[in-house]
CSV table of C-alpha atoms and ligand atoms in Angstrom, one decimal:
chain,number,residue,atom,x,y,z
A,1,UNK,CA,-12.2,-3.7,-23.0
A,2,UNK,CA,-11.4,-6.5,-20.5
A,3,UNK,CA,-14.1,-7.6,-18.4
A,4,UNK,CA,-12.0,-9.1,-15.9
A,5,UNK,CA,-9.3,-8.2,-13.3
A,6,UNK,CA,-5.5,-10.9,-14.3
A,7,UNK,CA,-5.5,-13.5,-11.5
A,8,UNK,CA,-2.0,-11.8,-10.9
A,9,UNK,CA,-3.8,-8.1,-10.4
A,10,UNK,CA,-5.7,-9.9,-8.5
A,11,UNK,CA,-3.5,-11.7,-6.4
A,12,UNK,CA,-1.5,-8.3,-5.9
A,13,UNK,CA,-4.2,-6.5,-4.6
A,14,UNK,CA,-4.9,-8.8,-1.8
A,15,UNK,CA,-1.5,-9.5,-1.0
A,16,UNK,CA,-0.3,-5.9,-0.7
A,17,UNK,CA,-3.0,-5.4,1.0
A,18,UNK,CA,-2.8,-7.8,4.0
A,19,UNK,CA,0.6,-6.7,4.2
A,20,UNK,CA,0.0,-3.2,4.1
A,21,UNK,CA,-2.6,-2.9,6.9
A,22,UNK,CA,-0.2,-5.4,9.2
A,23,UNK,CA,2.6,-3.0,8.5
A,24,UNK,CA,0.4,0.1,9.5
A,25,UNK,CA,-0.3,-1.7,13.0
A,26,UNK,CA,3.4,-2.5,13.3
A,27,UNK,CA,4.4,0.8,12.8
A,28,UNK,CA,2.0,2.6,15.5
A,29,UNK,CA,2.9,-0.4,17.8
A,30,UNK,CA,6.7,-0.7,17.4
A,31,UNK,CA,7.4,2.2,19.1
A,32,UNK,CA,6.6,1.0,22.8
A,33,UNK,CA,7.3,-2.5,22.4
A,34,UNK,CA,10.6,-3.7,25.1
A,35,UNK,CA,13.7,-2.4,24.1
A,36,UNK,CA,14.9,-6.1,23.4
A,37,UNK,CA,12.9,-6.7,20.8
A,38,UNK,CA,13.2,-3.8,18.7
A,39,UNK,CA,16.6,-5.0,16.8
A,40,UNK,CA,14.4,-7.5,15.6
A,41,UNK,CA,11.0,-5.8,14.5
A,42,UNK,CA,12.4,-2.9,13.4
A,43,UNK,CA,14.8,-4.3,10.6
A,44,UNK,CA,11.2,-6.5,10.1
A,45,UNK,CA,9.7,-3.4,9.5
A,46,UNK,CA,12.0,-2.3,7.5
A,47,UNK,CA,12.4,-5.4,4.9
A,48,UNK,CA,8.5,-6.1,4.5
A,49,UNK,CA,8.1,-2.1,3.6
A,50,UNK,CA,10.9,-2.7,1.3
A,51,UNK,CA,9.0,-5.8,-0.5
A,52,UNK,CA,5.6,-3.9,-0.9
A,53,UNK,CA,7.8,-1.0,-2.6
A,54,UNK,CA,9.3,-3.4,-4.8
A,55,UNK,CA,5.6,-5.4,-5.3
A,56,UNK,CA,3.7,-2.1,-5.7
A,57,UNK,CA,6.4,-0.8,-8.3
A,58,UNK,CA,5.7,-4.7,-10.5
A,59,UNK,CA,1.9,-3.8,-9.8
A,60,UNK,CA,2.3,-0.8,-11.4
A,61,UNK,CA,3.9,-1.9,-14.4
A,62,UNK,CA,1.4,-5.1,-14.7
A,63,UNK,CA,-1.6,-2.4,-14.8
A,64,UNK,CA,-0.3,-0.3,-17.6
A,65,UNK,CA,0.6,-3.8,-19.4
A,66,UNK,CA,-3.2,-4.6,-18.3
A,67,UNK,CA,-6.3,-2.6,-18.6
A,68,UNK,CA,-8.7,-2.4,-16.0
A,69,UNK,CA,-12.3,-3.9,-16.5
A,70,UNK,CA,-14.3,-0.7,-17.5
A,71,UNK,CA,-16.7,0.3,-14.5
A,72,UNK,CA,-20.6,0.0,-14.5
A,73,UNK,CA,-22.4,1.7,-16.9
A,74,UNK,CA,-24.8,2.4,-13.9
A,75,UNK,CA,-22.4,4.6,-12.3
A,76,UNK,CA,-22.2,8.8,-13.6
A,77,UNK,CA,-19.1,10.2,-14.8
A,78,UNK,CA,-18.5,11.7,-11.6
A,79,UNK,CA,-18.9,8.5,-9.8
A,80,UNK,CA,-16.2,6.8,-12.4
A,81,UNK,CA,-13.5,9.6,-12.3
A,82,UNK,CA,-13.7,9.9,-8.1
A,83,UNK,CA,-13.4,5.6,-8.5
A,84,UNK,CA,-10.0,6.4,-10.9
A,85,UNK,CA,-9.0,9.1,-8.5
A,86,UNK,CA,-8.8,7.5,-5.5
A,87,UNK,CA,-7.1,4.6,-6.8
A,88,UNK,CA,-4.7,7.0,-8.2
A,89,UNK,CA,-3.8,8.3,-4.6
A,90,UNK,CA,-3.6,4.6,-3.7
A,91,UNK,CA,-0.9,3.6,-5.8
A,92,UNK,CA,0.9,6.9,-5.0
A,93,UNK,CA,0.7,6.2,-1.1
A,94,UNK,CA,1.9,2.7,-1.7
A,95,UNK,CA,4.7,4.2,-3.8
A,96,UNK,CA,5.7,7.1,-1.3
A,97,UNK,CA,4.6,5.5,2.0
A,98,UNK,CA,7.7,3.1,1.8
A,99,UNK,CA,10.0,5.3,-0.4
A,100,UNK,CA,9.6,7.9,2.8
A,101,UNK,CA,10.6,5.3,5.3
A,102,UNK,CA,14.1,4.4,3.1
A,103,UNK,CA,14.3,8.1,3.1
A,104,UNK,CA,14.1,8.2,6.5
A,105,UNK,CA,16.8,5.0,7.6
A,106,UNK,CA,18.6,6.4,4.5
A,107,UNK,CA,19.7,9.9,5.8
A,108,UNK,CA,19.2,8.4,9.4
A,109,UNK,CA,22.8,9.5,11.7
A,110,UNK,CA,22.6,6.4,13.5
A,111,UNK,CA,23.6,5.0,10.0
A,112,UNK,CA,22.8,1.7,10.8
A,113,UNK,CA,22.6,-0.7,7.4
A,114,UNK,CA,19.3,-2.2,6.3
A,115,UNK,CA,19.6,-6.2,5.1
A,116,UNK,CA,16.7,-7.4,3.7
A,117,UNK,CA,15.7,-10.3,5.8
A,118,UNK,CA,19.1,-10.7,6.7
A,119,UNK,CA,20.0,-12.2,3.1
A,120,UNK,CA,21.5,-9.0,1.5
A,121,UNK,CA,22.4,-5.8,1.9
A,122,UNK,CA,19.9,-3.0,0.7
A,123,UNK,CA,21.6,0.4,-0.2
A,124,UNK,CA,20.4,3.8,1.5
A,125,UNK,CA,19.7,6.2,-0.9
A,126,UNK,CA,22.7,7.9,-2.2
A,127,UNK,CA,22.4,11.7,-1.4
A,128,UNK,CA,20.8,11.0,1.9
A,129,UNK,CA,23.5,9.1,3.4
A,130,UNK,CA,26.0,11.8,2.0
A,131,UNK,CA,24.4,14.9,3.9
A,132,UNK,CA,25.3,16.7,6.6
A,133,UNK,CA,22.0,17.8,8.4
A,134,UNK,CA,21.1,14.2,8.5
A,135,UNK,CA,19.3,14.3,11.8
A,136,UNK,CA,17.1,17.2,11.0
A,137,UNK,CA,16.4,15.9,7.4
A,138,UNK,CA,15.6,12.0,8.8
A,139,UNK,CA,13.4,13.6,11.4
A,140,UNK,CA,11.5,15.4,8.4
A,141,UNK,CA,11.1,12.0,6.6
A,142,UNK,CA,9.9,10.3,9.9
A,143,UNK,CA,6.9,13.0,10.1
A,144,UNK,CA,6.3,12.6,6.3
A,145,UNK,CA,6.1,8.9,6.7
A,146,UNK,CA,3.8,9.2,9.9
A,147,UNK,CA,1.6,11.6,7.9
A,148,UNK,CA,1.6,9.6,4.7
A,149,UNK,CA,0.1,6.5,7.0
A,150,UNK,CA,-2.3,8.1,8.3
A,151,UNK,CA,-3.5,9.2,4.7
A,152,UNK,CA,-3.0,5.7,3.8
A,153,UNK,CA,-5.7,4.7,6.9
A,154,UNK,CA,-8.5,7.4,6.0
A,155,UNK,CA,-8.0,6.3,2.4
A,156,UNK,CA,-8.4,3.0,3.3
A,157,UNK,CA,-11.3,2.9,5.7
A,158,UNK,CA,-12.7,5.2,2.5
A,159,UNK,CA,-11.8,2.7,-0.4
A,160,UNK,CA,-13.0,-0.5,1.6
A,161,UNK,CA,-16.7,1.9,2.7
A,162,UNK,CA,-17.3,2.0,-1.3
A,163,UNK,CA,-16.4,-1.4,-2.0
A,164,UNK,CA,-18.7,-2.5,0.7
A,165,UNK,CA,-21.0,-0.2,-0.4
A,166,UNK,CA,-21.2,-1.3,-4.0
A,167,UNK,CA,-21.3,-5.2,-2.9
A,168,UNK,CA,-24.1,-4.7,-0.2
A,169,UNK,CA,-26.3,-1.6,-1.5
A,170,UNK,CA,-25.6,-1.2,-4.9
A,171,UNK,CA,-25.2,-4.5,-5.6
A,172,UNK,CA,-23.2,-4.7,-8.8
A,173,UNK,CA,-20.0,-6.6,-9.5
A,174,UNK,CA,-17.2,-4.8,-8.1
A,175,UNK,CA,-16.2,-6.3,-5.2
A,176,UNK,CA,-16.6,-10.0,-6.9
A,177,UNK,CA,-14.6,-8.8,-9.6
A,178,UNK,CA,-11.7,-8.0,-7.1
A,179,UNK,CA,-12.7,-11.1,-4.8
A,180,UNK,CA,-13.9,-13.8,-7.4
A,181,UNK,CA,-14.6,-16.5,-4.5
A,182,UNK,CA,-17.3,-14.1,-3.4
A,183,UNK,CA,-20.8,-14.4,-5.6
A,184,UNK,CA,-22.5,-11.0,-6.3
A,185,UNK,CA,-26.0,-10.6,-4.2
A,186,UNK,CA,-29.0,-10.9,-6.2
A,187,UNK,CA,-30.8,-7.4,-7.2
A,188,UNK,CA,-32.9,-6.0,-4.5
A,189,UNK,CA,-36.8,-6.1,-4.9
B,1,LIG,C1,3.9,0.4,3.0
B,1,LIG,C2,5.0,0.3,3.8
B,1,LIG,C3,5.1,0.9,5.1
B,1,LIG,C4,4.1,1.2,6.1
B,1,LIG,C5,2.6,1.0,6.0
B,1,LIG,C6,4.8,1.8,7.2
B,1,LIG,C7,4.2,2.3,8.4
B,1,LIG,C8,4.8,2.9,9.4
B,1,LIG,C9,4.1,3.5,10.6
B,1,LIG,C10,2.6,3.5,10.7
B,1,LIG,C11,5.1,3.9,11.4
B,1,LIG,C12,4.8,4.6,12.8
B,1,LIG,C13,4.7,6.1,12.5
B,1,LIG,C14,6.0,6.8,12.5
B,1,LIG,O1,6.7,6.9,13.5
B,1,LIG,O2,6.4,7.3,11.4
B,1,LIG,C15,6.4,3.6,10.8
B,1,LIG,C16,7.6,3.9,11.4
B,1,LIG,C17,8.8,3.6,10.8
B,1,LIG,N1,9.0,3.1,9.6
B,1,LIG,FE1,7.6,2.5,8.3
B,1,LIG,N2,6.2,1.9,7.0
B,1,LIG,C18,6.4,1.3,5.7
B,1,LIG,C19,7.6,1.2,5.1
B,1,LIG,C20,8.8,1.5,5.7
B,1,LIG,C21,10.1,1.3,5.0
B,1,LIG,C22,10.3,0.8,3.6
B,1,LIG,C23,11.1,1.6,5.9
B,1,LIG,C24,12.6,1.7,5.8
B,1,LIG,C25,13.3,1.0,4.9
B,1,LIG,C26,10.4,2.1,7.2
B,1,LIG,C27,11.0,2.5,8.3
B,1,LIG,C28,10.4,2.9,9.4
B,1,LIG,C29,11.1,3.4,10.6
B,1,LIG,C30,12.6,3.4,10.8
B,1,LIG,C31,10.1,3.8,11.5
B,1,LIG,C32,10.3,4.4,12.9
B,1,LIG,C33,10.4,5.9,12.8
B,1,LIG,C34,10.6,6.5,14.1
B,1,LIG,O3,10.5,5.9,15.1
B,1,LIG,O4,10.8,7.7,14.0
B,1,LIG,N3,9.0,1.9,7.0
B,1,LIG,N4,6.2,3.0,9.6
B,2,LIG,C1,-4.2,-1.6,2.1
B,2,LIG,C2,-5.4,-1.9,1.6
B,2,LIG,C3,-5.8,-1.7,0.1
B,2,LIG,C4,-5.1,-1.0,-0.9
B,2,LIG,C5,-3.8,-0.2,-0.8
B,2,LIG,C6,-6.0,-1.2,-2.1
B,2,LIG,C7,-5.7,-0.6,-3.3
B,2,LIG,C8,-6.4,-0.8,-4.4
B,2,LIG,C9,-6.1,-0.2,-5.7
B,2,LIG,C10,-4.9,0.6,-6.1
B,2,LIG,C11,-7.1,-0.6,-6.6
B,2,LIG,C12,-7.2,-0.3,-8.1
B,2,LIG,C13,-6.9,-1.5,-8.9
B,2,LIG,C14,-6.7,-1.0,-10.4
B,2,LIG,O1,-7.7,-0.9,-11.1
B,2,LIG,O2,-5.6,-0.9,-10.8
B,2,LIG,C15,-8.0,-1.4,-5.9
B,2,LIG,C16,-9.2,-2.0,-6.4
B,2,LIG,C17,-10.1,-2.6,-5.6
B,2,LIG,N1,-10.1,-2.8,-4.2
B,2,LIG,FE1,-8.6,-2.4,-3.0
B,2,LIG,N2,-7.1,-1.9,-1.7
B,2,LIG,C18,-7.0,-2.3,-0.4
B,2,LIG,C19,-7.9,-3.0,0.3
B,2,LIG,C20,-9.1,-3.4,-0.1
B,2,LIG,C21,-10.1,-4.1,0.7
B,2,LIG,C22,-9.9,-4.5,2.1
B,2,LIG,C23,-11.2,-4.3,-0.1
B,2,LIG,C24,-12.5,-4.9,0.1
B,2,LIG,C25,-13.2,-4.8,1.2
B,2,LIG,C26,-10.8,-3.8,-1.5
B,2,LIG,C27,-11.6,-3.8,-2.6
B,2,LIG,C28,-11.3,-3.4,-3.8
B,2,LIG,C29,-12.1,-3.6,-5.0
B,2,LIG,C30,-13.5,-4.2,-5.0
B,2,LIG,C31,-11.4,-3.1,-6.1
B,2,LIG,C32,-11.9,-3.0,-7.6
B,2,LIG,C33,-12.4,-1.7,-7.9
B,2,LIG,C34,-12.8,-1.7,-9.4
B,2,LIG,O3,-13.0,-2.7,-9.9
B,2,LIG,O4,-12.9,-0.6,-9.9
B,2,LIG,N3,-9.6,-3.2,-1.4
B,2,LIG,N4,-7.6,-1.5,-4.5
């Protein structure tokens, strides 16, 4: 068993990470921003949600290419399988998270393209663009995308409490294994 998170697992983590929680703000903030700047945010939004789909999706494949560093042998079994749950729901919010928000643009009646940073053309998704309810099916995708992000903050604020928690109380490696600039604290008396 590896002992070790791949600098490139690594690496992901914290970059999909910065970029998720800035795209979570976006989102709840884009909405009442001036009028004139919204052709230019919103095909922002749309492009960086686009990238962390596409990131998350080689993530995924590194980690079954990759195992995992096995957990502390401190922690129960129930401890270990709520760990492997919730980063189970994590890679399936990252996955459907974005994938709702192309739903959304994809069966959207304004029908207006996505580019991906301007440099090429990304496709809606097939059916969707073909229906004929589109506005009643995009609305449905909106609210599935708004709930999905609010899942993805209460998981968040959750995921980050136990990493904290296992850095500062705890005091194992977890968080330094995931963060290797950061040296783990010394055992309490
Ligand atoms: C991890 C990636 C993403 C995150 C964290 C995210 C987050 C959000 C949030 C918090 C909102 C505001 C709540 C709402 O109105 O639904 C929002 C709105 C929106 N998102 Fe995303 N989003 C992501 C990916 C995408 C993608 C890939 C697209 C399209 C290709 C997209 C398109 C939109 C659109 C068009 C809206 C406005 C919806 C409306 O006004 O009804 N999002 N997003
Ligand atoms: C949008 C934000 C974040 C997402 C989506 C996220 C997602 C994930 C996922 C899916 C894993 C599992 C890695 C694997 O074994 O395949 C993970 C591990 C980890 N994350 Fe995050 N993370 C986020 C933010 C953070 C933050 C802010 C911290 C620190 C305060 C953190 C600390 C950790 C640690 C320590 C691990 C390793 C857990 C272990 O070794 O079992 N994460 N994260």
């Amino acid at each position: 068993m590896d002992t070790q998170y791949t600098k490139v697992a690594i690496f992901l983590h914290w970059l999909i990470a910065l970029l998720i929680i800035g795209m979570l703000a976006m989102g709840f903030l884009m909405e009442d921003i001036p009028n004139e700047l919204k052709p230019v945010v919103y095909p922002l939004h749309k492009s960086m949600g686009l990238t962390i789909l596409a990131l998350t999706v080689f993530r995924i494949v590194w980690r079954l290419m990759h195992k995992a560093p096995a957990l502390p042998e401190a922690m129960s079994a129930l401890e270990k399988n709520i760990s492997h749950a919730m980063h189970t729901l994590l890679y399936l919010i990252m996955i459907g998270l974005p994938m709702s928000g192309w739903a959304l643009v994809s069966s959207s009646p304004k029908g207006i393209p996505t580019t991906w940073f301007g440099l090429f053309d990304w496709p809606h998704l097939p059916v969707l663009s073909e229906i004929d309810n589109k506005k009643e099916v995009s609305h449905s995708f909106g609210e599935v995308h708004e709930t999905l992000a609010v899942i993805a903050i209460l998981l968040i604020v959750l995921h980050v409490a136990a990493a904290l928690k296992h850095h500062f109380v705890v005091r194992d490696n977890i968080l330094t294994r995931m963060a290797p600039w950061l040296k783990p604290l010394p055992p309490k008396e």
